[in-house]
Short mmCIF file of C-alpha atoms and ligand atoms in Angstrom, two decimals:
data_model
loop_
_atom_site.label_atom_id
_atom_site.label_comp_id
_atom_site.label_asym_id
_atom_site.label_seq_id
_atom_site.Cartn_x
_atom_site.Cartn_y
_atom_site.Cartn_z
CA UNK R 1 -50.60 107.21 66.98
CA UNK R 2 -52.07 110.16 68.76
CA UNK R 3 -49.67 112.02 70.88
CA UNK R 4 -50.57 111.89 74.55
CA UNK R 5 -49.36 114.21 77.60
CA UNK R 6 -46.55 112.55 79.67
CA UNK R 7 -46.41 113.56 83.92
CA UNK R 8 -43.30 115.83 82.76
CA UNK R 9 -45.48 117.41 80.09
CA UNK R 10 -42.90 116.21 77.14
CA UNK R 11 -45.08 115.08 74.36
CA UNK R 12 -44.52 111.68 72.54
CA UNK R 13 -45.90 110.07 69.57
CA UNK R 14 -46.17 106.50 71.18
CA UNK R 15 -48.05 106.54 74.45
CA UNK R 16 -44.98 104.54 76.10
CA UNK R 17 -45.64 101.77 78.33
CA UNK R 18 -43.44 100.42 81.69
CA UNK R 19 -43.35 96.89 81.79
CA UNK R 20 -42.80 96.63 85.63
CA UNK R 21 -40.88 93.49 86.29
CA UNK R 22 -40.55 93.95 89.97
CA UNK R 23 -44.65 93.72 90.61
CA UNK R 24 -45.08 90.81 87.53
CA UNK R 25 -42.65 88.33 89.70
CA UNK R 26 -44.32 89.03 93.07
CA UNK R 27 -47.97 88.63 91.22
CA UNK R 28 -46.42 85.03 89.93
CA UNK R 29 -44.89 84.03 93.50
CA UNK R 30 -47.78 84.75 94.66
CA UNK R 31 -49.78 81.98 92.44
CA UNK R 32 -46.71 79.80 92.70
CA UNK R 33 -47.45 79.94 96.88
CA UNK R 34 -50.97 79.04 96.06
CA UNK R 35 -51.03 76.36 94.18
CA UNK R 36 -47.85 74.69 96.14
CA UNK R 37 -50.53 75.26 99.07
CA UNK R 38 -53.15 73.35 97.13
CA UNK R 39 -50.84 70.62 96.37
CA UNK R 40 -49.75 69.76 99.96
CA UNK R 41 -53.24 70.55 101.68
CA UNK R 42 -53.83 67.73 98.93
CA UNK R 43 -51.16 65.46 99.90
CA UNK R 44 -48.58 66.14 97.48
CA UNK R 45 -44.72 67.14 98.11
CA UNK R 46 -43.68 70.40 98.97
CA UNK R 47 -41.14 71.52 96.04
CA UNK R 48 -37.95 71.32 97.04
CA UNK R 49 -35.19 73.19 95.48
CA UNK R 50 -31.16 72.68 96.29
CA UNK R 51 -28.61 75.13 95.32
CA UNK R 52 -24.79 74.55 95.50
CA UNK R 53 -22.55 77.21 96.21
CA UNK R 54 -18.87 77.07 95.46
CA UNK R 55 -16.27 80.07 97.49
CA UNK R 56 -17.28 83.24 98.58
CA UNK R 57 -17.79 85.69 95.29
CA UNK R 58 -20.10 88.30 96.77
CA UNK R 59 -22.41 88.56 93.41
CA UNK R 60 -23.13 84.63 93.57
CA UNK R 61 -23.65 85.13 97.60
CA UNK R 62 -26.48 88.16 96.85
CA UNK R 63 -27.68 85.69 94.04
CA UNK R 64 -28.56 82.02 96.12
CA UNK R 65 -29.04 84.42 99.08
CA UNK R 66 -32.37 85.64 96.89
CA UNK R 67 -33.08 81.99 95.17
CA UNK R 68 -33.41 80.91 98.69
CA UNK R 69 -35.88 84.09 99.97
CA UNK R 70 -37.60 83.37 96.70
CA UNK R 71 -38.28 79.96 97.40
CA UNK R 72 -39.57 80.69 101.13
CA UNK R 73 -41.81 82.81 99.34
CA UNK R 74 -43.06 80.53 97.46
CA UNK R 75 -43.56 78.23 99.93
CA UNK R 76 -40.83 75.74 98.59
CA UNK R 77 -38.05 73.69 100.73
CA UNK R 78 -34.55 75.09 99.96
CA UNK R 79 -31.45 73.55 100.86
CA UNK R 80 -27.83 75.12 100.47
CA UNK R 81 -24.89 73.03 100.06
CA UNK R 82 -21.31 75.09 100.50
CA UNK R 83 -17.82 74.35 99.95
CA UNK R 84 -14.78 76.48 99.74
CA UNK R 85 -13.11 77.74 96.40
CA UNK R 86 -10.63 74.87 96.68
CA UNK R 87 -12.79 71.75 96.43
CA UNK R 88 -11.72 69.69 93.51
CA UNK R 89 -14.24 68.26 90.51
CA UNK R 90 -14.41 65.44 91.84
CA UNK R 91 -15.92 66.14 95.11
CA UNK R 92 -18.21 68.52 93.21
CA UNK R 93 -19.41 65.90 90.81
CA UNK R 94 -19.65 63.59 93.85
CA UNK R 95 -22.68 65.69 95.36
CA UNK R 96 -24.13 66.22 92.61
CA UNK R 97 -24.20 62.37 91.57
CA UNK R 98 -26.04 62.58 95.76
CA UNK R 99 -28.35 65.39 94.22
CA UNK R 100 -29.22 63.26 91.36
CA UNK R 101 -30.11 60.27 93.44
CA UNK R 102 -31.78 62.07 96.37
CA UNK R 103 -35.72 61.72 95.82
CA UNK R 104 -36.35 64.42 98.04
CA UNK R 105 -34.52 67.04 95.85
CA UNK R 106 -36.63 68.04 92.77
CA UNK R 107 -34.58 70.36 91.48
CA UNK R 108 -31.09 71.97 91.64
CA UNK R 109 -28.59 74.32 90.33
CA UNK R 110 -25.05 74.74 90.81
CA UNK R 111 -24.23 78.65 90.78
CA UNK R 112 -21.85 79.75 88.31
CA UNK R 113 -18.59 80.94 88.16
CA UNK R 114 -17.10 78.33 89.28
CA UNK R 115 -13.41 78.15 90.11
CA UNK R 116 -10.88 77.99 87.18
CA UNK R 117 -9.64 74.74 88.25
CA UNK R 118 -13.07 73.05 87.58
CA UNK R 119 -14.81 72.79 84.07
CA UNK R 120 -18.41 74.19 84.50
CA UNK R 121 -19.64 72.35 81.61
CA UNK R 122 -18.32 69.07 82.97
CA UNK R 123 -20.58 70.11 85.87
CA UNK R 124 -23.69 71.43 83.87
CA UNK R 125 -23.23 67.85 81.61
CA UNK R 126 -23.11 65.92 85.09
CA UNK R 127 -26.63 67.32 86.82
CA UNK R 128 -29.87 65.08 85.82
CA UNK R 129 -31.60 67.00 82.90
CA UNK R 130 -34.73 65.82 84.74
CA UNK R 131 -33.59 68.25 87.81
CA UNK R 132 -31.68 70.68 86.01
CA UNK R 133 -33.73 73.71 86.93
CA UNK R 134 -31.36 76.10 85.59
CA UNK R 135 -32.22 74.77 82.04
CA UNK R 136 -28.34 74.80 81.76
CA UNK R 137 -27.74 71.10 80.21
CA UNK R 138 -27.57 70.30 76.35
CA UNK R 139 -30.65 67.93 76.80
CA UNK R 140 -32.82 71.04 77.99
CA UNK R 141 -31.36 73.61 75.26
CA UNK R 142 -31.67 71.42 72.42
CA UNK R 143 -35.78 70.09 73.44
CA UNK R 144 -35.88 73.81 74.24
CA UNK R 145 -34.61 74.50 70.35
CA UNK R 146 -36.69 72.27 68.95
CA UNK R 147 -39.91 73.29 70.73
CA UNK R 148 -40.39 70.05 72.91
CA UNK R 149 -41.36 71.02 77.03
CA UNK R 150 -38.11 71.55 79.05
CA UNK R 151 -36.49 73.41 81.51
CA UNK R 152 -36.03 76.83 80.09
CA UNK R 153 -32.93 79.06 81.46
CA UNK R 154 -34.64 81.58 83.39
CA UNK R 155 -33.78 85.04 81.79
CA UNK R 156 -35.72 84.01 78.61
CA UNK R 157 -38.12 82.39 80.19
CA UNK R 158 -38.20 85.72 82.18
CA UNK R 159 -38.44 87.74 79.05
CA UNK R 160 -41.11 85.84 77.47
CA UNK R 161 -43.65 85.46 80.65
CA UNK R 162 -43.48 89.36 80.36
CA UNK R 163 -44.24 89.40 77.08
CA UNK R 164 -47.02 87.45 77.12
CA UNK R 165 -48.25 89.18 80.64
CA UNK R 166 -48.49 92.70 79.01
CA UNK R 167 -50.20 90.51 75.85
CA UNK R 168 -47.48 92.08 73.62
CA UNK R 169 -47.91 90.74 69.96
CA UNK R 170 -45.29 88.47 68.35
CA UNK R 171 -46.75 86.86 65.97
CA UNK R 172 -45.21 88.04 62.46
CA UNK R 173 -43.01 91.09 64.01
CA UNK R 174 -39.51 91.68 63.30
CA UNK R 175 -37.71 90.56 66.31
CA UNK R 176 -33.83 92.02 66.51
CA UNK R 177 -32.28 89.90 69.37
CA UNK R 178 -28.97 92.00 70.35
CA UNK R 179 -25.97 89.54 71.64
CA UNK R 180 -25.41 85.77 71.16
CA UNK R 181 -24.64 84.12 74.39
CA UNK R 182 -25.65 80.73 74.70
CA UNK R 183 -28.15 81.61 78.43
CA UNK R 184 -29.75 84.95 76.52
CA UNK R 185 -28.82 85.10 72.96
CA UNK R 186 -29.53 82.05 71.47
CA UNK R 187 -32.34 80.59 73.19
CA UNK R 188 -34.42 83.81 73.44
CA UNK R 189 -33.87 84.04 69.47
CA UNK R 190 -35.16 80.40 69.39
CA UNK R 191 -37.89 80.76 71.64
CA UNK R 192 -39.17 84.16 69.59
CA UNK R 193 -39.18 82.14 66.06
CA UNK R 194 -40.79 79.65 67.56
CA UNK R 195 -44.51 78.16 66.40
CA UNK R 196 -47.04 79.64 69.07
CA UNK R 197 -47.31 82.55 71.80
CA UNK R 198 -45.40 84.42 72.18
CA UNK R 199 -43.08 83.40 69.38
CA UNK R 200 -43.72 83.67 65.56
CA UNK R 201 -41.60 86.45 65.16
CA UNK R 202 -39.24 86.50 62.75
CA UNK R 203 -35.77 86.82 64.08
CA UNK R 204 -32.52 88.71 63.23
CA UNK R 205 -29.49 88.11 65.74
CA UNK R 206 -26.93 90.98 65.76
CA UNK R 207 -23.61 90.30 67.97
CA UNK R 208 -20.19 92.30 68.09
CA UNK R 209 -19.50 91.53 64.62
CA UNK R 210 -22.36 92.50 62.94
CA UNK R 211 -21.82 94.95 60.39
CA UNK R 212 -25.30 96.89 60.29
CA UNK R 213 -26.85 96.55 63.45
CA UNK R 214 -28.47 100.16 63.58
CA UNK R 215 -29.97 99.52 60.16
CA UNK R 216 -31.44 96.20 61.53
CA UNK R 217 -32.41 97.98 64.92
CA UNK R 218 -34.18 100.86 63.45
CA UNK R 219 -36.43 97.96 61.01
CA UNK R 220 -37.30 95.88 64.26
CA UNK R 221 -40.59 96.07 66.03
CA UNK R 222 -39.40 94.48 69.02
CA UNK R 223 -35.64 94.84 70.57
CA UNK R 224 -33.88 92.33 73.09
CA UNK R 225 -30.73 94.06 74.09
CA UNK R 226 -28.40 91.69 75.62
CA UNK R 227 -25.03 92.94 74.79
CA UNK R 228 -23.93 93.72 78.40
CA UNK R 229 -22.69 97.06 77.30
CA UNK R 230 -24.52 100.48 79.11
CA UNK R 231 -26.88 102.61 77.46
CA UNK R 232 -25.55 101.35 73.57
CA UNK R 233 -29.08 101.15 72.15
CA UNK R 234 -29.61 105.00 71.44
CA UNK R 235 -32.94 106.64 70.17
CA UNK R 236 -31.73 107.18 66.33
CA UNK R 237 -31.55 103.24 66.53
CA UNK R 238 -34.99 102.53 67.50
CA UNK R 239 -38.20 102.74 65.87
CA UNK R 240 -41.47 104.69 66.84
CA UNK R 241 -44.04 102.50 68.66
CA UNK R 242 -41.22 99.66 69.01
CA UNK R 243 -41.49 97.33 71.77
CA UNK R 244 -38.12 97.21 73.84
CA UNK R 245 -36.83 94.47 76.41
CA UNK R 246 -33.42 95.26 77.90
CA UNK R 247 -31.14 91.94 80.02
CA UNK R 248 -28.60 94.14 80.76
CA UNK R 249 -27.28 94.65 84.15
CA UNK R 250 -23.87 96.45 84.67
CA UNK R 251 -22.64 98.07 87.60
CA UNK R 252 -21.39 101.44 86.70
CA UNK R 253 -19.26 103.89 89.24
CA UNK R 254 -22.06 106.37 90.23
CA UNK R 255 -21.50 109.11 92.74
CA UNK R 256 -25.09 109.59 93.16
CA UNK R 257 -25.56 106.01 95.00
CA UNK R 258 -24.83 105.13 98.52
CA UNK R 259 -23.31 101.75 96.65
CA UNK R 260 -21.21 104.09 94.40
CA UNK R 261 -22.64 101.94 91.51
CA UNK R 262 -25.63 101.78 89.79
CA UNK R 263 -27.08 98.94 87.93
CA UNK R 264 -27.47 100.40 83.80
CA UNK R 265 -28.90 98.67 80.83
CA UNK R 266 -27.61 98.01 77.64
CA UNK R 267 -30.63 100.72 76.46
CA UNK R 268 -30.42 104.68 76.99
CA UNK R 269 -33.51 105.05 78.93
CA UNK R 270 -34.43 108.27 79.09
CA UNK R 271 -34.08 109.07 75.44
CA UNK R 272 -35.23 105.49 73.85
CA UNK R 273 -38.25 105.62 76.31
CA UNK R 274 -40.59 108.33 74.49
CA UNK R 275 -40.12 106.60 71.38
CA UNK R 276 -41.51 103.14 72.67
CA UNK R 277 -45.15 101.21 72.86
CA UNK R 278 -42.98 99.40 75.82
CA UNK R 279 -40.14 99.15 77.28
CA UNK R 280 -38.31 96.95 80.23
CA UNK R 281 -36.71 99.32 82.88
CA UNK R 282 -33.30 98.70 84.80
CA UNK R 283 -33.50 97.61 87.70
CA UNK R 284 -37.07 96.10 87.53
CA UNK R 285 -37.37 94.86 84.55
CA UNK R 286 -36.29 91.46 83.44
CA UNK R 287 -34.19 90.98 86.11
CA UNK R 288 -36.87 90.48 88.92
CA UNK R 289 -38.25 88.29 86.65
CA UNK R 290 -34.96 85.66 86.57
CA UNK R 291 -35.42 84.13 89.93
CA UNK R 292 -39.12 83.98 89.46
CA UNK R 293 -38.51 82.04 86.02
CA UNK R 294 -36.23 79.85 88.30
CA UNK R 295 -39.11 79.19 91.17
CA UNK R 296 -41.70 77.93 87.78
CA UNK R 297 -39.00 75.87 86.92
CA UNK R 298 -39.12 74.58 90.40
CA UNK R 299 -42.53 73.94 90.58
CA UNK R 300 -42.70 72.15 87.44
CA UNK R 301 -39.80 69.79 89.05
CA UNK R 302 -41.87 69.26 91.64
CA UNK R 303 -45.02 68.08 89.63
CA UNK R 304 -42.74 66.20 87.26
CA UNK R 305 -44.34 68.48 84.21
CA UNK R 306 -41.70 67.75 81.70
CA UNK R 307 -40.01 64.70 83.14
CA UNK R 308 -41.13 61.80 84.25
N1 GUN I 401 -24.78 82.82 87.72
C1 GUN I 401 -25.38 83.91 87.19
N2 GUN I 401 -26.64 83.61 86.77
C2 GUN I 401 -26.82 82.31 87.04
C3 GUN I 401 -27.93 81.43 86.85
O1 GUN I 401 -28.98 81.79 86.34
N3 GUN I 401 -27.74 80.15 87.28
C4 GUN I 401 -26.57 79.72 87.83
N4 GUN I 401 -26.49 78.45 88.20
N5 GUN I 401 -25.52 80.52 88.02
C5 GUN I 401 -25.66 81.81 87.62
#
């Protein structure tokens, strides 16, 4: 590829594209608000999304504090249900046996951590795959892995309606997914060998024990880092021209920030950058794009898409 003059003057092989996150979620709130408009200037129900918060844990505070913005934005009905840290499983799987019934909720999540005393899958199990937003239960991963319409857990949905935004090719490209949890990991590896757009990739999963994950790194067209470890995919790991999408979000001590953290990737931005056709930045990359996957879940609750 012909080299091409960056704003610093460095000079790169790949021109390097940044997929901006941050402007690709408010472009798709934007739609969501219009079409919910549509629908209730037609006579149809406003969406209506409920999220249950369990204690006080700052992080899950910031989190249902910006599902619930999100949804204004969109022009959704939100509801917030509270209870303190020391409510016991049953009470919790008591309202959520109400949110299942309610016909008024169409969707609903349940933010995570919970407290030890209370087994989250129990919970996840217990919520109405037909409202499970989060695309959290068993029912939605496994139509998920097996390429039937369900709720899709919202960081690779996230990942993919970027990849498909920027028209990024898939089909046939070597696809290393980096980590194997079961809300990143795993489904975004299923989703990218998948029949279709974007998918068709063929896909190698590295995790902690992998043996020669640089070797499979520098082969792969297209990275998804989502180790949760800062800055560990380095330039000498990554192909020219390669496409790279990075999930991770870890607060690191900075004392440039009035925070004294800053949010870092699991990629080495500044180095792996020049080398890339794309690449995800942190913060504003996939992460803007979570919530946004949530509110197209929403939506889709609302207009019974997948479920009846
Ligand atoms: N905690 C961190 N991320 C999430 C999420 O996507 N959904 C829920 N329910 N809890 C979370």
């Amino acid at each position: 590829m012909k080299s091409e003059a960056l704003n610093n003057n460095q000079l790169t092989e790949s021109p390097m594209n940044i997929i901006d996150g941050k402007a690709t979620a408010q472009q798709i709130k934007a739609e969501i608000a219009a079409e919910v408009k549509e629908i209730v200037a037609a006579g149809g129900k406003q969406p209506h999304l409920a999220a249950v918060l369990v204690g006080h844990d700052g992080g899950s505070e910031t989190y249902v504090a910006a599902k619930c913005k999100a949804c204004e934005e969109c022009g959704f009905k939100s509801t917030l249900i509270r209870y303190e840290a020391d409510v016991t499983e049953q009470e919790l799987l008591a309202c959520i046996d109400r949110l299942n019934q309610d016909a008024d909720i169409d969707g609903f999540i349940v933010q995570l951590p919970l407290p030890k005393h209370i087994s989250e899958q129990k919970i996840i199990e217990a919520i109405d795959y037909r409202k499970d937003v989060d695309g959290f239960h068993p029912i939605n991963v496994g139509r998920t892995s097996i390429g039937l319409p369900a709720f899709v857990s919202a960081t690779p949905a996230g990942i993919l309606e970027l990849l498909k935004r920027y028209n990024i090719e898939t089909a046939g490209k070597h696809c290393v997914v980096l980590g194997r949890s079961n809300i990143v990991g795993k489904p975004v590896a299923s989703l990218m060998m998948q029949k279709g757009y974007p998918g068709d990739a063929t896909v190698t999963v590295c995790h902690s024990k992998s043996k020669d994950l640089k070797e499979q790194c520098l082969k792969a067209d297209i990275i998804i880092a989502a180790l949760g470890s800062p800055e560990f995919v380095k330039a000498d790991m990554v192909k020219d021209g390669a496409v790279i999408v990075d999930v991770g979000t870890t607060r690191v001590p900075s004392t440039v920030t009035k925070s004294g953290f800053k949010l870092t990737g699991d990629v080495k931005f500044d180095e792996v950058a020049p080398k890339c056709s794309y690449i995800t930045p942190v913060p504003g990359g996939v992460g803007p794009m979570t919530i946004c996957s949530l509110m197209m879940n929403t939506l889709h609750a609302g207009k019974k898409t997948y479920y009846r």
